[in-house]
Amino acid sequence: RNMIYVCEDDSRTHLCEPWMQRDAMGLYGVKESVETLKRDFARDICEDVHGWWFDMGAGWYDDPQILALFRRQQEIARFAYSLDRTKRNDIALVYDTESVHHVSQRTSNLVLDYYRTSDLGRIGAPVDYYFHDDLADPRMPDYRLYVMANAYSLTAAQREAVWAKARRNGATVLWLYAAGFADPGAAKRMDAANVSKTVGMNVAMIDKTFYPQFRVAAGGSPYLKGTFASRTYGELGRPVETGVGRRLTPQRFVNPGFFVDDPEATVLGRYADGRAAMALRETNGVKSVWCGAPVVQAEMLRSVAAGAGCHVYLDSDDVLYATADYVAVHADGNGRRTIRFPRACTPCEVYENRAYGKGVKSIDVEMRHGQTLMWRMDPAK
């Protein structure tokens, strides 16, 4: 769009006052501050977010180690922006600005804000963000997986644009909750039949307040290989902080609810009442997956991405950002991680300035909780 977005990265440090979330964010000293600043810088580099560190507290960054870090990050950024910045990710998160007018503010907060904060950076694979109108734009790259995050209002032409885009390379589309439920041009503007036309399988409505949490079904689908039969899916995977010292309690219910009633569909998950909460149907060269919950945990998204043929760097719920030349991991817990690269490379950690192997496709790394490592994926030679 020939536009630039500048993000005010006013990341807190150990030098903040307690009321500025210093304690809530676990910033006990300069070590935690440095690792947090590395994490946020990695997001800026990998997701093309242009930002500055904004000191709102008169001295947040007044530490020799932090200033040395900023100096090194400027060097990293200058080199990163000398490289080809073409997007080569496998997953597109697709949003709709019109649909926010058809749902409650609580639903939009859950899907558009809290979900990105809690889970979308933890699926072990990088994602790109689009509006659904971009799918009809020839400049938009092709992806292996399209996640239709809040496509609750779609016209027939907008529906077809999604399918046409996915048909180009036989991609997978993951539709969440009431996809296409509102159709401004349909005889009945809000109808389960609109959802059925959107997702390519028969979907029925539960016309009452409903809890859409579910468990995966047996059958060994490749879209479920990273999930667990005993876990309940269909909600945020972790608490969300408000930034003022308290945690949010996002809603767990929907109204209306939906379920799949289609003998041609493969059931991937069931609600507690036994009805199909998640299903797959392949039609018109597209693998369509529908899920009745507005959000699913990082683990489920990672599993669907792997089933769609996307490259997954990491199988744990650590924060991960990546682009064609860089991959960064911010550890959620202590232990060994296996990081898989999309091609053989010489991974060089940009702060340590040392290689973790030569011409390798994966590495095993011991990490401590809160640590950030960022590798430049240099050519294998």
Coordinates of C-alpha atoms in Angstrom, one line a residue:
R1 CA 0.0 0.0 0.0
N2 CA 3.1 2.3 0.0
M3 CA 2.4 3.0 3.7
I4 CA 4.5 2.6 6.8
Y5 CA 3.5 1.8 10.3
V6 CA 5.6 3.1 13.1
C7 CA 5.2 1.3 16.5
E8 CA 5.9 3.0 19.8
D9 CA 7.9 0.2 21.4
D10 CA 7.7 1.6 24.9
S11 CA 9.0 -1.6 26.4
R12 CA 9.4 -1.5 30.1
T13 CA 12.7 -2.2 31.9
H14 CA 13.9 -2.9 35.5
L15 CA 14.3 0.9 35.8
C16 CA 10.6 1.6 35.6
E17 CA 8.5 2.4 38.6
P18 CA 6.5 -0.6 40.0
W19 CA 3.2 1.0 38.9
M20 CA 4.5 1.0 35.3
Q21 CA 4.2 -2.9 35.3
R22 CA 7.9 -3.5 36.2
D23 CA 7.0 -6.2 38.7
A24 CA 4.1 -7.7 36.8
M25 CA 6.4 -8.2 33.8
G26 CA 9.1 -9.9 35.9
L27 CA 11.8 -7.2 35.2
Y28 CA 13.9 -7.8 38.3
G29 CA 17.2 -6.6 36.7
V30 CA 19.1 -5.6 33.6
K31 CA 19.3 -9.2 32.4
E32 CA 15.5 -9.5 32.1
S33 CA 15.3 -6.1 30.5
V34 CA 17.9 -6.9 27.8
E35 CA 16.2 -10.2 26.9
T36 CA 12.8 -8.5 26.6
L37 CA 14.2 -5.7 24.4
K38 CA 15.9 -8.4 22.2
R39 CA 12.5 -10.1 21.8
D40 CA 10.7 -7.0 20.8
F41 CA 13.4 -6.0 18.4
A42 CA 13.2 -9.4 16.7
R43 CA 9.5 -8.8 16.1
D44 CA 10.2 -5.4 14.5
I45 CA 12.9 -6.9 12.2
C46 CA 10.9 -10.0 11.2
E47 CA 7.5 -8.5 10.9
D48 CA 8.6 -5.2 9.2
V49 CA 7.3 -3.1 12.1
H50 CA 9.3 0.1 12.2
G51 CA 9.6 1.4 15.7
W52 CA 11.4 3.4 18.3
W53 CA 12.0 2.9 22.0
F54 CA 10.0 5.5 23.8
D55 CA 11.1 6.4 27.3
M56 CA 7.9 7.4 29.1
G57 CA 9.5 7.3 32.6
A58 CA 12.6 9.4 32.5
G59 CA 15.4 6.9 32.7
W60 CA 13.9 3.5 31.6
Y61 CA 16.9 2.8 29.3
D62 CA 19.6 4.6 31.3
D63 CA 21.9 1.6 31.7
P64 CA 25.2 0.9 30.0
Q65 CA 24.1 -2.6 29.0
I66 CA 20.9 -1.4 27.5
L67 CA 22.6 1.4 25.6
A68 CA 25.2 -1.0 24.3
L69 CA 22.3 -3.3 23.2
F70 CA 20.7 -0.5 21.2
R71 CA 24.0 0.3 19.5
R72 CA 24.3 -3.4 18.4
Q73 CA 20.7 -3.5 17.3
Q74 CA 21.3 -0.6 15.0
E75 CA 24.1 -2.5 13.3
I76 CA 21.9 -5.6 13.0
A77 CA 19.0 -3.5 11.6
R78 CA 21.2 -1.8 9.0
F79 CA 22.4 -5.1 7.7
A80 CA 18.9 -6.7 7.8
Y81 CA 17.5 -3.9 5.7
S82 CA 20.2 -4.3 3.1
L83 CA 18.8 -7.8 2.3
D84 CA 15.8 -8.8 0.2
R85 CA 12.8 -8.2 2.3
T86 CA 10.3 -10.2 0.2
K87 CA 7.8 -12.1 2.3
R88 CA 8.2 -15.9 2.1
N89 CA 6.2 -17.1 5.0
D90 CA 3.7 -19.9 4.7
I91 CA 0.8 -18.6 6.9
A92 CA -1.5 -15.6 6.4
L93 CA -3.8 -14.3 9.1
V94 CA -6.7 -12.6 7.4
Y95 CA -8.9 -10.0 9.1
D96 CA -12.0 -8.1 8.1
T97 CA -12.7 -4.5 9.1
E98 CA -16.4 -4.7 8.2
S99 CA -17.1 -7.7 10.5
V100 CA -16.3 -5.7 13.6
H101 CA -19.7 -3.9 13.2
H102 CA -21.6 -7.3 13.3
V103 CA -20.3 -8.6 16.6
S104 CA -19.9 -7.5 20.2
Q105 CA -16.9 -5.5 21.4
R106 CA -16.0 -8.4 23.6
T107 CA -15.7 -10.7 20.6
S108 CA -13.6 -8.2 18.7
N109 CA -11.3 -7.7 21.7
L110 CA -10.9 -11.5 22.0
V111 CA -10.2 -12.2 18.4
L112 CA -8.3 -9.1 17.2
D113 CA -6.4 -8.2 20.4
Y114 CA -6.1 -10.8 23.1
Y115 CA -5.6 -13.7 20.6
R116 CA -2.6 -12.0 19.0
T117 CA -1.2 -11.1 22.4
S118 CA -1.5 -14.6 23.8
D119 CA -1.1 -17.2 21.1
L120 CA -0.3 -16.0 17.6
G121 CA 3.4 -15.4 18.3
R122 CA 3.7 -18.9 19.8
I123 CA 2.8 -21.3 17.0
G124 CA 6.4 -22.0 16.0
A125 CA 6.0 -20.4 12.6
P126 CA 5.9 -16.8 11.3
V127 CA 2.7 -15.3 10.0
D128 CA 1.8 -12.3 7.9
Y129 CA -1.3 -10.1 8.4
Y130 CA -3.8 -9.1 5.7
F131 CA -7.3 -7.8 5.2
H132 CA -9.6 -10.2 3.3
D133 CA -9.9 -7.7 0.4
D134 CA -6.2 -8.3 -0.2
L135 CA -6.9 -11.9 -1.4
A136 CA -8.2 -10.4 -4.7
D137 CA -5.1 -8.3 -5.1
P138 CA -2.6 -9.9 -7.5
R139 CA 0.3 -8.4 -5.5
M140 CA -0.5 -10.6 -2.5
P141 CA 1.8 -13.6 -2.3
D142 CA 0.4 -17.2 -2.2
Y143 CA 0.4 -19.0 1.2
R144 CA 0.0 -22.6 2.2
L145 CA -2.5 -21.7 5.1
Y146 CA -5.0 -18.9 5.3
V147 CA -6.5 -18.3 8.7
M148 CA -9.8 -16.4 8.4
A149 CA -9.8 -14.8 11.8
N150 CA -13.0 -12.8 11.9
A151 CA -14.6 -13.2 8.4
Y152 CA -18.1 -13.0 9.9
S153 CA -19.5 -10.7 7.1
L154 CA -18.8 -11.7 3.5
T155 CA -20.5 -11.1 0.1
A156 CA -20.6 -13.8 -2.5
A157 CA -17.8 -12.1 -4.4
Q158 CA -15.6 -11.9 -1.3
R159 CA -16.2 -15.6 -0.5
E160 CA -15.2 -16.5 -4.0
A161 CA -12.0 -14.4 -3.7
V162 CA -10.9 -16.5 -0.8
W163 CA -11.5 -19.8 -2.6
A164 CA -9.9 -18.5 -5.8
K165 CA -6.8 -17.5 -3.9
A166 CA -6.5 -20.8 -2.1
R167 CA -7.1 -22.8 -5.3
R168 CA -4.0 -21.3 -6.9
N169 CA -1.7 -23.7 -5.0
G170 CA -4.1 -26.1 -3.3
A171 CA -3.8 -24.3 0.0
T172 CA -5.7 -24.9 3.3
V173 CA -8.2 -22.4 4.7
L174 CA -9.0 -22.4 8.4
W175 CA -12.3 -20.7 9.1
L176 CA -13.0 -19.7 12.7
Y177 CA -16.5 -19.5 14.2
A178 CA -19.3 -17.7 12.2
A179 CA -17.4 -17.4 8.9
G180 CA -19.7 -15.7 6.4
F181 CA -22.7 -15.8 8.7
A182 CA -23.7 -12.3 7.6
D183 CA -24.1 -11.9 3.8
P184 CA -25.5 -8.5 2.8
G185 CA -26.6 -9.8 -0.5
A186 CA -28.4 -13.0 0.6
A187 CA -32.1 -13.4 0.9
K188 CA -31.6 -14.1 4.6
R189 CA -28.8 -11.9 5.8
M190 CA -27.8 -13.9 8.8
D191 CA -28.1 -17.6 8.3
A192 CA -26.2 -20.9 8.9
A193 CA -26.7 -21.5 5.1
N194 CA -24.3 -18.6 4.5
V195 CA -21.7 -20.3 6.7
S196 CA -22.2 -23.5 4.7
K197 CA -21.6 -21.7 1.4
T198 CA -18.5 -19.9 2.9
V199 CA -16.7 -23.0 4.3
G200 CA -17.7 -25.6 1.7
M201 CA -19.5 -28.0 4.1
N202 CA -22.9 -28.1 5.7
V203 CA -23.0 -26.1 9.0
A204 CA -26.0 -25.9 11.3
M205 CA -26.8 -23.3 13.9
I206 CA -27.3 -23.6 17.7
D207 CA -29.6 -20.7 18.4
K208 CA -28.6 -20.0 22.0
T209 CA -25.7 -19.2 24.2
F210 CA -23.2 -21.9 23.7
Y211 CA -19.7 -22.9 25.0
P212 CA -17.6 -23.9 21.9
Q213 CA -14.7 -25.6 23.6
F214 CA -14.0 -29.0 22.2
R215 CA -11.7 -32.0 22.1
V216 CA -10.1 -33.6 19.1
A217 CA -11.6 -36.6 17.5
A218 CA -9.9 -39.9 16.9
G219 CA -8.7 -40.8 13.4
G220 CA -5.1 -39.7 13.0
S221 CA -5.7 -36.7 10.7
P222 CA -2.4 -35.0 9.8
Y223 CA -4.0 -31.7 10.9
L224 CA -4.1 -33.0 14.5
K225 CA -0.7 -34.7 14.9
G226 CA 0.5 -32.1 17.4
T227 CA -2.6 -32.1 19.6
F228 CA -3.7 -34.2 22.6
A229 CA -6.9 -36.1 23.0
S230 CA -7.2 -35.1 26.7
R231 CA -6.9 -31.4 26.2
T232 CA -9.8 -29.0 25.6
Y233 CA -9.4 -26.6 22.7
G234 CA -11.2 -23.5 21.6
E235 CA -10.0 -20.7 24.0
L236 CA -6.9 -18.7 24.7
G237 CA -3.8 -20.7 25.7
R238 CA -2.6 -18.4 28.5
P239 CA -3.6 -15.5 30.7
V240 CA -3.7 -12.0 29.2
E241 CA -2.3 -9.0 31.2
T242 CA -4.1 -5.7 30.9
G243 CA -0.9 -3.7 31.5
V244 CA -2.3 -2.2 34.7
G245 CA -1.6 -5.1 37.1
R246 CA -4.6 -7.3 36.5
R247 CA -5.5 -10.2 34.2
L248 CA -8.3 -10.3 31.8
T249 CA -11.0 -13.0 31.8
P250 CA -12.1 -13.2 28.2
Q251 CA -15.5 -14.6 27.4
R252 CA -15.7 -18.4 26.8
F253 CA -19.2 -18.5 25.3
V254 CA -20.7 -17.6 21.9
N255 CA -24.2 -16.8 20.7
P256 CA -25.2 -18.4 18.4
G257 CA -23.1 -21.5 18.2
F258 CA -22.5 -23.7 15.1
F259 CA -21.7 -27.4 14.3
V260 CA -20.9 -29.4 11.2
D261 CA -23.6 -31.7 9.9
D262 CA -22.1 -33.1 6.7
P263 CA -21.5 -36.8 5.9
E264 CA -18.8 -35.8 3.4
A265 CA -16.7 -34.0 6.0
T266 CA -14.1 -35.5 8.2
V267 CA -14.7 -34.7 11.8
L268 CA -11.6 -33.4 13.6
G269 CA -13.2 -32.3 16.9
R270 CA -16.3 -32.7 19.0
Y271 CA -18.1 -30.6 21.6
A272 CA -19.0 -32.1 25.0
D273 CA -22.5 -32.9 23.6
G274 CA -20.9 -35.0 20.7
R275 CA -21.7 -32.6 17.8
A276 CA -18.9 -31.8 15.3
A277 CA -16.9 -28.8 16.5
M278 CA -14.2 -29.0 13.8
A279 CA -14.1 -30.6 10.4
L280 CA -12.3 -30.9 7.2
R281 CA -13.6 -31.1 3.7
E282 CA -11.6 -31.0 0.5
T283 CA -13.5 -29.5 -2.5
N284 CA -12.6 -27.5 -5.6
G285 CA -8.9 -28.0 -5.0
V286 CA -9.0 -26.4 -1.5
K287 CA -8.7 -28.1 1.9
S288 CA -11.3 -26.3 4.0
V289 CA -11.1 -26.7 7.8
W290 CA -13.9 -25.1 9.9
C291 CA -13.7 -24.7 13.7
G292 CA -16.7 -23.5 15.8
A293 CA -14.6 -21.6 18.3
P294 CA -13.5 -18.0 17.7
V295 CA -10.0 -18.8 18.8
V296 CA -7.8 -21.9 19.2
Q297 CA -4.6 -22.4 21.2
A298 CA -1.2 -22.0 19.6
E299 CA -0.8 -25.8 19.8
M300 CA -3.8 -26.4 17.6
L301 CA -2.8 -23.7 15.0
R302 CA 0.7 -25.2 14.9
S303 CA -0.8 -28.6 14.2
V304 CA -3.1 -27.3 11.4
A305 CA -0.1 -25.4 9.9
A306 CA 2.0 -28.6 9.8
G307 CA -0.9 -30.5 8.3
A308 CA -1.2 -27.8 5.6
G309 CA 2.5 -28.3 4.7
C310 CA 3.8 -25.1 6.4
H311 CA 7.3 -25.0 7.7
V312 CA 7.3 -25.2 11.5
Y313 CA 10.5 -24.1 13.2
L314 CA 9.6 -25.1 16.7
D315 CA 7.2 -27.5 18.4
S316 CA 6.9 -25.6 21.7
D317 CA 4.9 -22.6 22.8
D318 CA 7.9 -20.2 22.9
V319 CA 7.6 -16.8 21.2
L320 CA 9.0 -17.1 17.7
Y321 CA 9.6 -14.6 14.9
A322 CA 11.1 -15.4 11.6
T323 CA 11.7 -14.1 8.1
A324 CA 13.7 -15.4 5.1
D325 CA 17.0 -14.6 6.8
Y326 CA 16.4 -14.5 10.5
V327 CA 14.7 -16.6 13.2
A328 CA 14.4 -15.5 16.9
V329 CA 13.1 -17.5 19.9
H330 CA 12.1 -16.1 23.3
A331 CA 12.0 -19.0 25.7
D332 CA 8.9 -19.8 27.7
G333 CA 10.6 -22.1 30.3
N334 CA 13.9 -23.9 30.7
G335 CA 15.1 -26.7 28.6
R336 CA 16.2 -28.0 25.2
R337 CA 14.7 -26.7 22.0
T338 CA 15.0 -28.2 18.5
I339 CA 14.9 -25.5 15.9
R340 CA 14.3 -26.6 12.3
F341 CA 15.4 -24.3 9.4
P342 CA 13.6 -24.2 6.1
R343 CA 16.9 -24.9 4.3
A344 CA 20.5 -25.9 5.1
C345 CA 22.2 -22.9 6.5
T346 CA 24.9 -21.6 8.9
P347 CA 22.9 -20.1 11.8
C348 CA 24.8 -17.3 13.3
E349 CA 23.5 -15.8 16.6
V350 CA 23.6 -12.1 16.1
Y351 CA 24.5 -10.9 19.6
E352 CA 27.0 -13.7 20.4
N353 CA 28.3 -13.4 16.8
R354 CA 29.0 -17.1 16.6
A355 CA 27.8 -19.9 14.4
Y356 CA 25.7 -22.8 15.7
G357 CA 26.8 -25.3 13.1
K358 CA 27.6 -25.1 9.4
G359 CA 25.3 -26.3 6.6
V360 CA 22.7 -27.6 9.1
K361 CA 18.9 -28.0 8.8
S362 CA 18.3 -28.1 12.6
I363 CA 20.0 -27.3 15.9
D364 CA 19.4 -28.3 19.5
V365 CA 19.7 -25.4 22.0
E366 CA 19.5 -25.3 25.8
M367 CA 17.6 -22.2 26.8
R368 CA 16.6 -20.6 30.0
H369 CA 13.2 -19.1 30.8
G370 CA 13.0 -15.5 29.3
Q371 CA 16.1 -15.9 27.2
T372 CA 16.1 -14.5 23.6
L373 CA 18.3 -15.9 20.8
M374 CA 18.3 -14.6 17.3
W375 CA 20.0 -16.3 14.4
R376 CA 20.9 -15.0 10.9
M377 CA 20.4 -17.9 8.5
D378 CA 23.6 -17.5 6.5
P379 CA 24.0 -19.6 3.3
A380 CA 25.3 -23.1 4.0
K381 CA 28.6 -22.5 2.3

